[in-house]
mmCIF file of C-alpha atoms in Angstrom:
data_model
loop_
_atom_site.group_PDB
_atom_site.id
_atom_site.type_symbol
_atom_site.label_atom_id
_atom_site.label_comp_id
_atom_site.label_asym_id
_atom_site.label_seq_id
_atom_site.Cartn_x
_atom_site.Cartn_y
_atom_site.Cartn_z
ATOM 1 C CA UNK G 1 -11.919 259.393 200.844
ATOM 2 C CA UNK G 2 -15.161 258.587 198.790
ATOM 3 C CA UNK G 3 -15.788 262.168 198.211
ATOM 4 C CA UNK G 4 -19.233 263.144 197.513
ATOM 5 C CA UNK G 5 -20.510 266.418 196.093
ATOM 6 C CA UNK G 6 -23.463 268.804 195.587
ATOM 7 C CA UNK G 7 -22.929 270.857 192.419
ATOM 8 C CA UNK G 8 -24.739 274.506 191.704
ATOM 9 C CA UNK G 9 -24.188 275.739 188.049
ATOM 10 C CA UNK G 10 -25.006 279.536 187.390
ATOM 11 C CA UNK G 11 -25.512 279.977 183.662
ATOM 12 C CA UNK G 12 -25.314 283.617 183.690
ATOM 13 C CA UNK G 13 -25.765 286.732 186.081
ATOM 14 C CA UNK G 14 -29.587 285.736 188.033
ATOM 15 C CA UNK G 15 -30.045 282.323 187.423
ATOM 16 C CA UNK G 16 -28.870 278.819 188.961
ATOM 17 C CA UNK G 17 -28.998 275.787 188.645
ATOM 18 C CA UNK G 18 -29.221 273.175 191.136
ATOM 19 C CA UNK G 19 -28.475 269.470 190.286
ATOM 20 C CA UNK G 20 -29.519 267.239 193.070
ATOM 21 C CA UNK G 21 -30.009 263.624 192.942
ATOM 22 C CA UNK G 22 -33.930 264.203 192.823
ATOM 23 C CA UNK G 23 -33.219 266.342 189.491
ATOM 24 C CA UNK G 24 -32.997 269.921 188.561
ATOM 25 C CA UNK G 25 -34.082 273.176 189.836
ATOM 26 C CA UNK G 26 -33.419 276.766 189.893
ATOM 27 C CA UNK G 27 -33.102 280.114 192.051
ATOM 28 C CA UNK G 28 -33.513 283.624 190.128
ATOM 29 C CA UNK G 29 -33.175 287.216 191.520
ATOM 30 C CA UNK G 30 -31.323 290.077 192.941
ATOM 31 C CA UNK G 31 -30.761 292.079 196.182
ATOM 32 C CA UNK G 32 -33.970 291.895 197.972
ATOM 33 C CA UNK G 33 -36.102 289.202 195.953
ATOM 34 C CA UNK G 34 -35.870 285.975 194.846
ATOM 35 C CA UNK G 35 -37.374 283.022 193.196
ATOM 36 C CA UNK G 36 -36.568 279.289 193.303
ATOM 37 C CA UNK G 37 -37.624 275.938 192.104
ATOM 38 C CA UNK G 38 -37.300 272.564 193.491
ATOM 39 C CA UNK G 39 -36.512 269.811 191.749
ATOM 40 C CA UNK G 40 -40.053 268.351 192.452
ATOM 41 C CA UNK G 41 -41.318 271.540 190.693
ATOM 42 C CA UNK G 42 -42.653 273.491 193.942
ATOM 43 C CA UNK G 43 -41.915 276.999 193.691
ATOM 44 C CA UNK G 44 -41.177 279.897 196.486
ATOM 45 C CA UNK G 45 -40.666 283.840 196.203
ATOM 46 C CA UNK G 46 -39.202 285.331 198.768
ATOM 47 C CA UNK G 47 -39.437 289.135 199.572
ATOM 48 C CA UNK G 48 -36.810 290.954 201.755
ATOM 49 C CA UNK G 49 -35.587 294.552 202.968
ATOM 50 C CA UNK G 50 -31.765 294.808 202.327
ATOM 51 C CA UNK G 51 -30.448 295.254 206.101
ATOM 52 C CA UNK G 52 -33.052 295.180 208.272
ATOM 53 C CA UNK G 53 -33.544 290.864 208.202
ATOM 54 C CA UNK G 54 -36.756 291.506 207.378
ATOM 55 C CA UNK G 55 -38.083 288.911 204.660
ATOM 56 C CA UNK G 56 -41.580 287.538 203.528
ATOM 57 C CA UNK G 57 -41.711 283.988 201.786
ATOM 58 C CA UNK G 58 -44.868 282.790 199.515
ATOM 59 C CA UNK G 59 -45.194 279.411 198.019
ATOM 60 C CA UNK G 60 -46.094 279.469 194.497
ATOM 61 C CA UNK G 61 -48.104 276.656 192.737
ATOM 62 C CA UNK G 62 -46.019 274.526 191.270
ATOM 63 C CA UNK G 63 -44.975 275.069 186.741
ATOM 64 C CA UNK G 64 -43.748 271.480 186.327
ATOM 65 C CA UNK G 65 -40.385 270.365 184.883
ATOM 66 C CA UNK G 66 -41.333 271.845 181.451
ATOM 67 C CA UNK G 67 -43.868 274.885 181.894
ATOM 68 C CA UNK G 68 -43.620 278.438 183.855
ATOM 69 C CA UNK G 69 -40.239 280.270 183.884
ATOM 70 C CA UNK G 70 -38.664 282.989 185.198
ATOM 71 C CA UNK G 71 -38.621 286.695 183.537
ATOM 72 C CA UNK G 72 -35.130 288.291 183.575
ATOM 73 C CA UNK G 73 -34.683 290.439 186.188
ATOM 74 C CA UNK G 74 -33.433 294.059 186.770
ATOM 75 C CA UNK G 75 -29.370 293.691 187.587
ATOM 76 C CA UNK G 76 -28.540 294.866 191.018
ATOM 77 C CA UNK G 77 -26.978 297.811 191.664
ATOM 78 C CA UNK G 78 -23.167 298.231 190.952
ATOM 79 C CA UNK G 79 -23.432 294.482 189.546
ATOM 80 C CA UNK G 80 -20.503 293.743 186.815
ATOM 81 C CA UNK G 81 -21.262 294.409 183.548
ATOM 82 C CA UNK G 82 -23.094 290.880 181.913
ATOM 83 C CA UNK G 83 -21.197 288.443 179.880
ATOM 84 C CA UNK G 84 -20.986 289.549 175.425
ATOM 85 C CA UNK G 85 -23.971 287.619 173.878
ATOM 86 C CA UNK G 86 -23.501 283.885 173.665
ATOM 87 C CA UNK G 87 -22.567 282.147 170.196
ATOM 88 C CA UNK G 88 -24.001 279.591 168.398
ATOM 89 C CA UNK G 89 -22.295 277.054 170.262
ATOM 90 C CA UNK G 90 -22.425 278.527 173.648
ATOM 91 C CA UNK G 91 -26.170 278.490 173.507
ATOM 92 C CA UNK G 92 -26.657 274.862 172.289
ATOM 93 C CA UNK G 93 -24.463 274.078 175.774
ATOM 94 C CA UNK G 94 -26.336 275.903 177.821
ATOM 95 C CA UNK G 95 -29.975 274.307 176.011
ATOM 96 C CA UNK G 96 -28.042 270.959 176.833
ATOM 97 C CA UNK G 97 -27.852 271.952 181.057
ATOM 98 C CA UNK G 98 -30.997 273.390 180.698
ATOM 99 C CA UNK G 99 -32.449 270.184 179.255
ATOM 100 C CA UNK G 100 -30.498 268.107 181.511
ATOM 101 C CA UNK G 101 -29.495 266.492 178.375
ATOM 102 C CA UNK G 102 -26.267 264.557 179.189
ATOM 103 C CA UNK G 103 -25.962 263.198 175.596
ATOM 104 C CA UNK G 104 -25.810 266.382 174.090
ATOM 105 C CA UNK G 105 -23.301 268.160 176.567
ATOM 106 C CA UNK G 106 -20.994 264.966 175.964
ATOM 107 C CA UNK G 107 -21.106 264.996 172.502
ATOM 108 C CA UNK G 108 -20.052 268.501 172.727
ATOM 109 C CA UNK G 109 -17.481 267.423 174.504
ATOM 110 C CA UNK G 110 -16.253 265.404 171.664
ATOM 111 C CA UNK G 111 -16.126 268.071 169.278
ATOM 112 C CA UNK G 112 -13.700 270.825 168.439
ATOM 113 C CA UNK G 113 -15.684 274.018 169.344
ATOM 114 C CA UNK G 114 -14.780 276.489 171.870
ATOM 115 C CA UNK G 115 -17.178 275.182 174.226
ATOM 116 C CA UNK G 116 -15.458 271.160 173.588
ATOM 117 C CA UNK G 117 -13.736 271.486 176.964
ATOM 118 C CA UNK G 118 -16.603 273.169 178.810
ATOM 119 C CA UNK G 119 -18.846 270.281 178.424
ATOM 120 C CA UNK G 120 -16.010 267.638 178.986
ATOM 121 C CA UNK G 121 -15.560 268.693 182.667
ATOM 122 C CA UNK G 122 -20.046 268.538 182.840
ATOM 123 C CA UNK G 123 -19.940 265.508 181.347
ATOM 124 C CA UNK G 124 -17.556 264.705 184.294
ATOM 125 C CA UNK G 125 -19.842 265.755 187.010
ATOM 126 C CA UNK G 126 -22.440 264.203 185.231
ATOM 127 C CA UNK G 127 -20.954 261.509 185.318
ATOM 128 C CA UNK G 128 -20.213 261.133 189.130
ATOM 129 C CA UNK G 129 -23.289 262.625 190.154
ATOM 130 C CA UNK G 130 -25.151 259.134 188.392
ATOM 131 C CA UNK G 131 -22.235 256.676 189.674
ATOM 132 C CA UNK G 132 -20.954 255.668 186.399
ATOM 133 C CA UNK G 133 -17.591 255.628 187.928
ATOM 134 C CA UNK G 134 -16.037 253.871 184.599
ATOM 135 C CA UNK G 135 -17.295 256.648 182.361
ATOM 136 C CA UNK G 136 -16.385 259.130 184.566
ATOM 137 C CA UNK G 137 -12.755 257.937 184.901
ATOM 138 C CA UNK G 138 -12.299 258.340 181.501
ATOM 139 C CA UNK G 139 -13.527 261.728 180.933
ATOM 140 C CA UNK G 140 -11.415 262.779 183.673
ATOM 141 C CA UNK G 141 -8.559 260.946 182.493
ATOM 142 C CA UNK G 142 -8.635 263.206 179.432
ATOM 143 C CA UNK G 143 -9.064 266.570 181.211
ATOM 144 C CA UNK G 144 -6.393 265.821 183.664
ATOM 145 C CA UNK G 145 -3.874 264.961 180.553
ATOM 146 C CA UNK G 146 -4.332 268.338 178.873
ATOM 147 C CA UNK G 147 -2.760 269.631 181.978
ATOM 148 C CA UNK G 148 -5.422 272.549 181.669
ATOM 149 C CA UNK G 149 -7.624 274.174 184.638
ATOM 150 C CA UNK G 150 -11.365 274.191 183.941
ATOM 151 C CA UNK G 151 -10.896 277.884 185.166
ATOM 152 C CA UNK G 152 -8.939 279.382 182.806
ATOM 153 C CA UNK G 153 -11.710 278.197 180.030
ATOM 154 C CA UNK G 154 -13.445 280.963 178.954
ATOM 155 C CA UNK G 155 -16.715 279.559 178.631
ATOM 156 C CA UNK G 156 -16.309 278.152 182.627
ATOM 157 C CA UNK G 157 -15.260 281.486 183.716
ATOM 158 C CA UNK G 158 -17.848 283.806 182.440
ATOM 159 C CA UNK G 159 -20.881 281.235 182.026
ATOM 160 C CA UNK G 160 -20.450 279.299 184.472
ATOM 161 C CA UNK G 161 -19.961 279.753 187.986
ATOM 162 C CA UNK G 162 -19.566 276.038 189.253
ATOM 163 C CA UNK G 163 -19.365 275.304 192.772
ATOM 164 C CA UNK G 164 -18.575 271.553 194.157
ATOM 165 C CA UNK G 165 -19.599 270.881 198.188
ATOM 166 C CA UNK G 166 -16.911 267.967 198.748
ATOM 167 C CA UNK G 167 -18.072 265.944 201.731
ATOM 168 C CA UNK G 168 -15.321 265.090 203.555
ATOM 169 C CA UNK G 169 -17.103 263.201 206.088
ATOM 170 C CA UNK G 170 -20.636 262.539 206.688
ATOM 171 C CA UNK G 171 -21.762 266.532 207.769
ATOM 172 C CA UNK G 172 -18.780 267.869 207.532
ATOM 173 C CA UNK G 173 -17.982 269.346 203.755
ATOM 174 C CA UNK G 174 -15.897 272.058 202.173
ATOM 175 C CA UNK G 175 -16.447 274.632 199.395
ATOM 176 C CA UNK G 176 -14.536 273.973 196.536
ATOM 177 C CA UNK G 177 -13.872 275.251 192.921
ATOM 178 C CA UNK G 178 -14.021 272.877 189.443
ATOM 179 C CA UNK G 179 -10.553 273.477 188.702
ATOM 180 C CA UNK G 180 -7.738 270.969 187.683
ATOM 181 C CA UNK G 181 -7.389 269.849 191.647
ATOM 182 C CA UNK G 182 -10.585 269.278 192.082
ATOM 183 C CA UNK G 183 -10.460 267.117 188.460
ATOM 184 C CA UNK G 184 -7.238 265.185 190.492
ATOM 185 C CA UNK G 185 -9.198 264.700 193.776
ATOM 186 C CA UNK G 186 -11.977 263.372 191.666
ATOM 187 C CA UNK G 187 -9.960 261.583 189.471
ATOM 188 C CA UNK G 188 -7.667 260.196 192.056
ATOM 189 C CA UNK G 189 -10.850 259.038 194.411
ATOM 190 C CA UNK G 190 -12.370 256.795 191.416
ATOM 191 C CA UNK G 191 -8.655 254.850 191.228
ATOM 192 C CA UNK G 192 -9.161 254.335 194.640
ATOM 193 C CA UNK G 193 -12.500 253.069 194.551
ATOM 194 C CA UNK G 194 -11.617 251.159 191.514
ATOM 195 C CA UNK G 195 -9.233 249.472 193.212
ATOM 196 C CA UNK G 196 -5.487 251.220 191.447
ATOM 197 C CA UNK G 197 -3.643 252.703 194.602
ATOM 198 C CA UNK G 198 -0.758 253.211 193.009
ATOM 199 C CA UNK G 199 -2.380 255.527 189.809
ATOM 200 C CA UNK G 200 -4.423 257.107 192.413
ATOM 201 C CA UNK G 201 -1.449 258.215 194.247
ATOM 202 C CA UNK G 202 0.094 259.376 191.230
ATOM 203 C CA UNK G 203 -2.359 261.273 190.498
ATOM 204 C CA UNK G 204 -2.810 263.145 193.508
ATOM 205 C CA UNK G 205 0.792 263.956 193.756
ATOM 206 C CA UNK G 206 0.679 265.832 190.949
ATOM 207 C CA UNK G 207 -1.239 268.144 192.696
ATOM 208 C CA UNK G 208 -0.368 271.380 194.711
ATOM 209 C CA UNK G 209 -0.515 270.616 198.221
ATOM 210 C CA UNK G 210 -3.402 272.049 200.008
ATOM 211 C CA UNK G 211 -5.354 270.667 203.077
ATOM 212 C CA UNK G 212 -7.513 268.637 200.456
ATOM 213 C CA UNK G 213 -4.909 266.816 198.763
ATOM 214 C CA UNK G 214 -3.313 266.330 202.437
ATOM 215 C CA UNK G 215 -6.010 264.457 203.422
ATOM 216 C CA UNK G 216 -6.617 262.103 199.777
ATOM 217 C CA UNK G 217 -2.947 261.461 199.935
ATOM 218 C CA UNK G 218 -2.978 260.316 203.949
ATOM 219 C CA UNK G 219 -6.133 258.481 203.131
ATOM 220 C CA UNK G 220 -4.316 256.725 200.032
ATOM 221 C CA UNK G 221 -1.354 255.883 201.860
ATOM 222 C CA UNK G 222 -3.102 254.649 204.366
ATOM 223 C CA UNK G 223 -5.225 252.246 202.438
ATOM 224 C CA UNK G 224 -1.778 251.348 200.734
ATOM 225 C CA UNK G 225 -0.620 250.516 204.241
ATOM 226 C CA UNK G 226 2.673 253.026 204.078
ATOM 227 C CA UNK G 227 2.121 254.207 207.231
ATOM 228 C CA UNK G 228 5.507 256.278 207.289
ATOM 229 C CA UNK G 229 4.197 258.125 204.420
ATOM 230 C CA UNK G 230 1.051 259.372 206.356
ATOM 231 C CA UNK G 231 3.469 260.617 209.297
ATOM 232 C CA UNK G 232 5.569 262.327 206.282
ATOM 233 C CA UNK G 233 2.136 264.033 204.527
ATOM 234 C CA UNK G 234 0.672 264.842 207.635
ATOM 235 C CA UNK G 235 3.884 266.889 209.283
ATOM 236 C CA UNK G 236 2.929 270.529 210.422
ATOM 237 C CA UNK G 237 -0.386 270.274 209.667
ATOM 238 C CA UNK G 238 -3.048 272.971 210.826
ATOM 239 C CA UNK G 239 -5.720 271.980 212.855
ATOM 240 C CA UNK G 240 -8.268 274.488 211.824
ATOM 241 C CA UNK G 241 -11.817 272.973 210.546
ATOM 242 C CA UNK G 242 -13.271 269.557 210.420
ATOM 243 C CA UNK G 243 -10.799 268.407 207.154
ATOM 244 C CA UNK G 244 -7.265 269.568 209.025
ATOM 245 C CA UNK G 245 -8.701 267.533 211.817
ATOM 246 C CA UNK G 246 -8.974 264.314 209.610
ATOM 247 C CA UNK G 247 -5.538 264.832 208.992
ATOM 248 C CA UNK G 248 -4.495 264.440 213.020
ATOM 249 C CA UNK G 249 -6.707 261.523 213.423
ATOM 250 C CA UNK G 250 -5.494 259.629 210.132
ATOM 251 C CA UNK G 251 -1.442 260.495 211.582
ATOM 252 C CA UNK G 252 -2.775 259.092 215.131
ATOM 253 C CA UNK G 253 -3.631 255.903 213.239
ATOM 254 C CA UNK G 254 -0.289 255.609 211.641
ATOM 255 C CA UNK G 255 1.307 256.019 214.664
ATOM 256 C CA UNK G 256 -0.902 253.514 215.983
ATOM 257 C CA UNK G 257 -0.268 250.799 213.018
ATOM 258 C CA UNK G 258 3.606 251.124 213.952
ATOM 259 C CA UNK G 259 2.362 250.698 217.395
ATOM 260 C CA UNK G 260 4.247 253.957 218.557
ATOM 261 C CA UNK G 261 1.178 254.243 220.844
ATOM 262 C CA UNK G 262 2.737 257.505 222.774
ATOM 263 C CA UNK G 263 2.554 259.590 219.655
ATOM 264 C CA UNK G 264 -0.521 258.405 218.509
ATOM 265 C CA UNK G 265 -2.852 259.806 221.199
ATOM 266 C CA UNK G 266 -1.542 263.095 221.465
ATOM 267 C CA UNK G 267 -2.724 263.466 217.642
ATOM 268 C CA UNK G 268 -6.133 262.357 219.122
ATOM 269 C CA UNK G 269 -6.507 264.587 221.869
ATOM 270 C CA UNK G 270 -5.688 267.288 219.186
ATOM 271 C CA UNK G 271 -8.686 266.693 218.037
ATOM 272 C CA UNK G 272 -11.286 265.866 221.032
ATOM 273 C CA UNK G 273 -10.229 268.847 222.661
ATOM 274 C CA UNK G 274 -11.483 270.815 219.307
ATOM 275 C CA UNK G 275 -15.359 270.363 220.470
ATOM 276 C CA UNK G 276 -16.394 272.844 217.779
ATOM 277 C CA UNK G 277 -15.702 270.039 215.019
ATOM 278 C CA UNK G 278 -18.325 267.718 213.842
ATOM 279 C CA UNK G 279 -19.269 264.948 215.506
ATOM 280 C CA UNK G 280 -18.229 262.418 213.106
ATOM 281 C CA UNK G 281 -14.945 263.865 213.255
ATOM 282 C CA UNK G 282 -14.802 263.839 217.050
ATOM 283 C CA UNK G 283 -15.951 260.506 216.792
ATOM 284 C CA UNK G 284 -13.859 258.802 214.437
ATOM 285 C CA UNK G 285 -10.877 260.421 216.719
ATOM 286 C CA UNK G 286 -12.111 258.821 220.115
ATOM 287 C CA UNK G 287 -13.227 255.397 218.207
ATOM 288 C CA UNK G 288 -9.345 255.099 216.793
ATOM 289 C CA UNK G 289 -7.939 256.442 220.187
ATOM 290 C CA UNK G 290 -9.972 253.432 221.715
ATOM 291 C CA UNK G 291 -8.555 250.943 219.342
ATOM 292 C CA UNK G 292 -4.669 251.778 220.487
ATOM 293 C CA UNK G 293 -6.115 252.026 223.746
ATOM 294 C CA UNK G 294 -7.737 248.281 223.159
ATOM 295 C CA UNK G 295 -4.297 246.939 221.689
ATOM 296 C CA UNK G 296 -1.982 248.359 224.543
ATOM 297 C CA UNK G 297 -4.725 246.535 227.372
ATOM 298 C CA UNK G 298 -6.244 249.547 228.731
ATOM 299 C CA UNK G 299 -9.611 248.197 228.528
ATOM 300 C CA UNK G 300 -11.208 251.198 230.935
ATOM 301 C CA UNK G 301 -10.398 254.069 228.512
ATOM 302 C CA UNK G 302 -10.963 252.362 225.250
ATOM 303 C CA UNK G 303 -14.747 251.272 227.013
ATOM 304 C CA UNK G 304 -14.841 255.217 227.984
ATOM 305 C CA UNK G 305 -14.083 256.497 224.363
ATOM 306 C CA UNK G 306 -16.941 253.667 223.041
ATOM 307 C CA UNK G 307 -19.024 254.622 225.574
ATOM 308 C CA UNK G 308 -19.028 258.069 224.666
ATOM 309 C CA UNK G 309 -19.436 257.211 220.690
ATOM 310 C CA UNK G 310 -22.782 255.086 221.522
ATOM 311 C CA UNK G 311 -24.071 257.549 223.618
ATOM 312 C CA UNK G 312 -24.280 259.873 220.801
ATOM 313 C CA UNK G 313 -24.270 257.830 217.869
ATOM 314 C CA UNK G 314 -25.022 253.881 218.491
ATOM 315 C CA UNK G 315 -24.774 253.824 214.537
ATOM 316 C CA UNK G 316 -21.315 254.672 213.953
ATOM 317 C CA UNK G 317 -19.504 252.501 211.958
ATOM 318 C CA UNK G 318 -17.582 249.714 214.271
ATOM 319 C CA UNK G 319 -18.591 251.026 217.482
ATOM 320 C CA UNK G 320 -20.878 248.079 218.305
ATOM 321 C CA UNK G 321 -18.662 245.312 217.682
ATOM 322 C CA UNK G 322 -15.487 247.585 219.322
ATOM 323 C CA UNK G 323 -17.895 247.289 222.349
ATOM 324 C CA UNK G 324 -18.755 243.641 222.227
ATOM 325 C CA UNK G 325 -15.206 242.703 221.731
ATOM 326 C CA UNK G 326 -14.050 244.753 224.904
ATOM 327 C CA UNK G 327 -17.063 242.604 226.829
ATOM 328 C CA UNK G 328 -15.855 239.327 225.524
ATOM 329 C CA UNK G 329 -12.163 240.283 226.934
ATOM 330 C CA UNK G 330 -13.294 240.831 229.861
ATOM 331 C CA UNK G 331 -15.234 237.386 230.205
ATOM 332 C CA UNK G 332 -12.286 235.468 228.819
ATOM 333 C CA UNK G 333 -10.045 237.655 230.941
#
């Protein structure tokens, strides 16, 4: 599905982290002010009276990727009680994300303390956030053997509140938790890309079915080309947001593949008629409901659907040449 992701590490009650792939910044605060950092080291404080929607923002001069910092704050009211004091090894982590220093957290990793598994699933993200896929498949490969959840690790659960934006396609993402199916969805997207179907199925399998690993599994078994296997993964499915909707259009292909044409575009008119989905989304559904519609000879409506598509988006992928094959049918027609 090539999953990408945005990840936003709190290291304790106040402060964030935000790793981007222009670097590292950081938000501070509580109810009613606020301080951030970007990554380029620009820095904003922002003012605001709880319930009325009334805020003030002032840019700060910038404190560089080394200098300035951020005084703890008061905790807000009726906040949970803060986290017991970190150990030894708990604080050489968290100087590690601080630093940014991905040698450090993975030779953590290595080790036996408490914090070992901790900076395993970092190193992970670390990892796939710089596109060393081969590194990254083997850390995961190790997490997803101990048959553990990131979330029951103590050190993940009160240190760090990790959350992963999985972008499911371009614009349209969900919100999703580092915990073992998010280490399968990961895991299983790098066989893919790597080229191992068959492990990558395997892997996602495993997993409890959710929406999510719906949608990996159709995708797999549709790059595997078992097309009856889609139709089976794809049964009942909900049609509620932008990744349910995948799941329709990536049924309507099946259909399509096995050339049962008549049950393929009701699964893509399950879609268009959802116009509160992204447009990629919509998209995708009327450039696939043009291809049957291209295959069965009804030129008119697959040139409406493509129409439509480079109206709005003359850069979506396919829609072009879709277009200048329909022209050359009709010339040699």
């Amino acid at each position: 599905m090539a999953f990408r992701f945005h990840r936003s590490i709190r290291l304790f009650p106040g402060l964030r982290l935000n790793f981007s792939k222009s670097g590292l910044g950081f938000s501070a605060g509580f109810k009613g002010f606020h301080i951030s950092r970007s990554p380029d080291g620009r820095m904003r404080r922002t003012v605001s009276i709880p319930g009325t929607g009334a805020s003030w923002i002032t840019r700060l001069p910038g404190h560089g990727p080394s200098g300035g910092g951020v005084g703890r704050s008061a905790p807000a009211p009726n906040s949970p009680p803060p986290p017991p004091p970190m150990t030894a090894d708990e604080e050489r982590l968290c100087d590690a994300i601080r630093a940014d220093d991905l040698d450090t957290i993975s030779a953590i990793g290595r080790g036996s303390t408490s914090v070992a598994f901790a900076a395993k699933v970092l190193t992970a993200l670390e990892l796939l956030d710089a596109d060393r896929d081969g590194e990254a498949l083997v850390v995961l490969e190790e997490l997803f053997a101990t048959g553990l959840d990131p979330l029951d690790d103590p050190f993940v659960r009160e240190r760090l509140q990790v959350t992963i934006s999985i972008e499911v396609s371009d614009g349209a993402s969900v919100e999703v938790a580092p915990d073992r199916t998010t280490i399968g969805l990961f895991l299983g997207e790098l066989h893919q890309r790597l080229g191992d179907l068959d492990r990558a199925i395997a892997v996602v399998h495993e997993l409890p079915r959710t929406t999510l690993t719906a949608l990996s599994l159709a995708d797999l078994f549709d790059a595997a080309g078992r097309f009856d296997d889609v139709i089976d993964v794809t049964e009942d499915a909900p049609n509620a947001d932008d990744a349910s909707s995948l799941l329709w259009v990536l049924r309507g292909v099946a259909f399509g593949e096995k050339k049962a044409y008549a049950a393929a575009y009701p699964c893509f008119a399950k879609v268009i008629r959802c116009t509160s989905r992204n447009d990629v989304v919509l998209h995708r559904a009327r450039f696939e409901r043009a291809r049957c519609a291209t295959a069965e000879g009804h030129f008119a409506s697959a040139r409406k659907d493509l129409g439509r598509i480079m109206a709005e988006d003359s850069d979506f992928p396919g829609v072009a040449a879709a277009l200048a094959d329909l022209r050359s049918r009709a010339t040699t027609g």
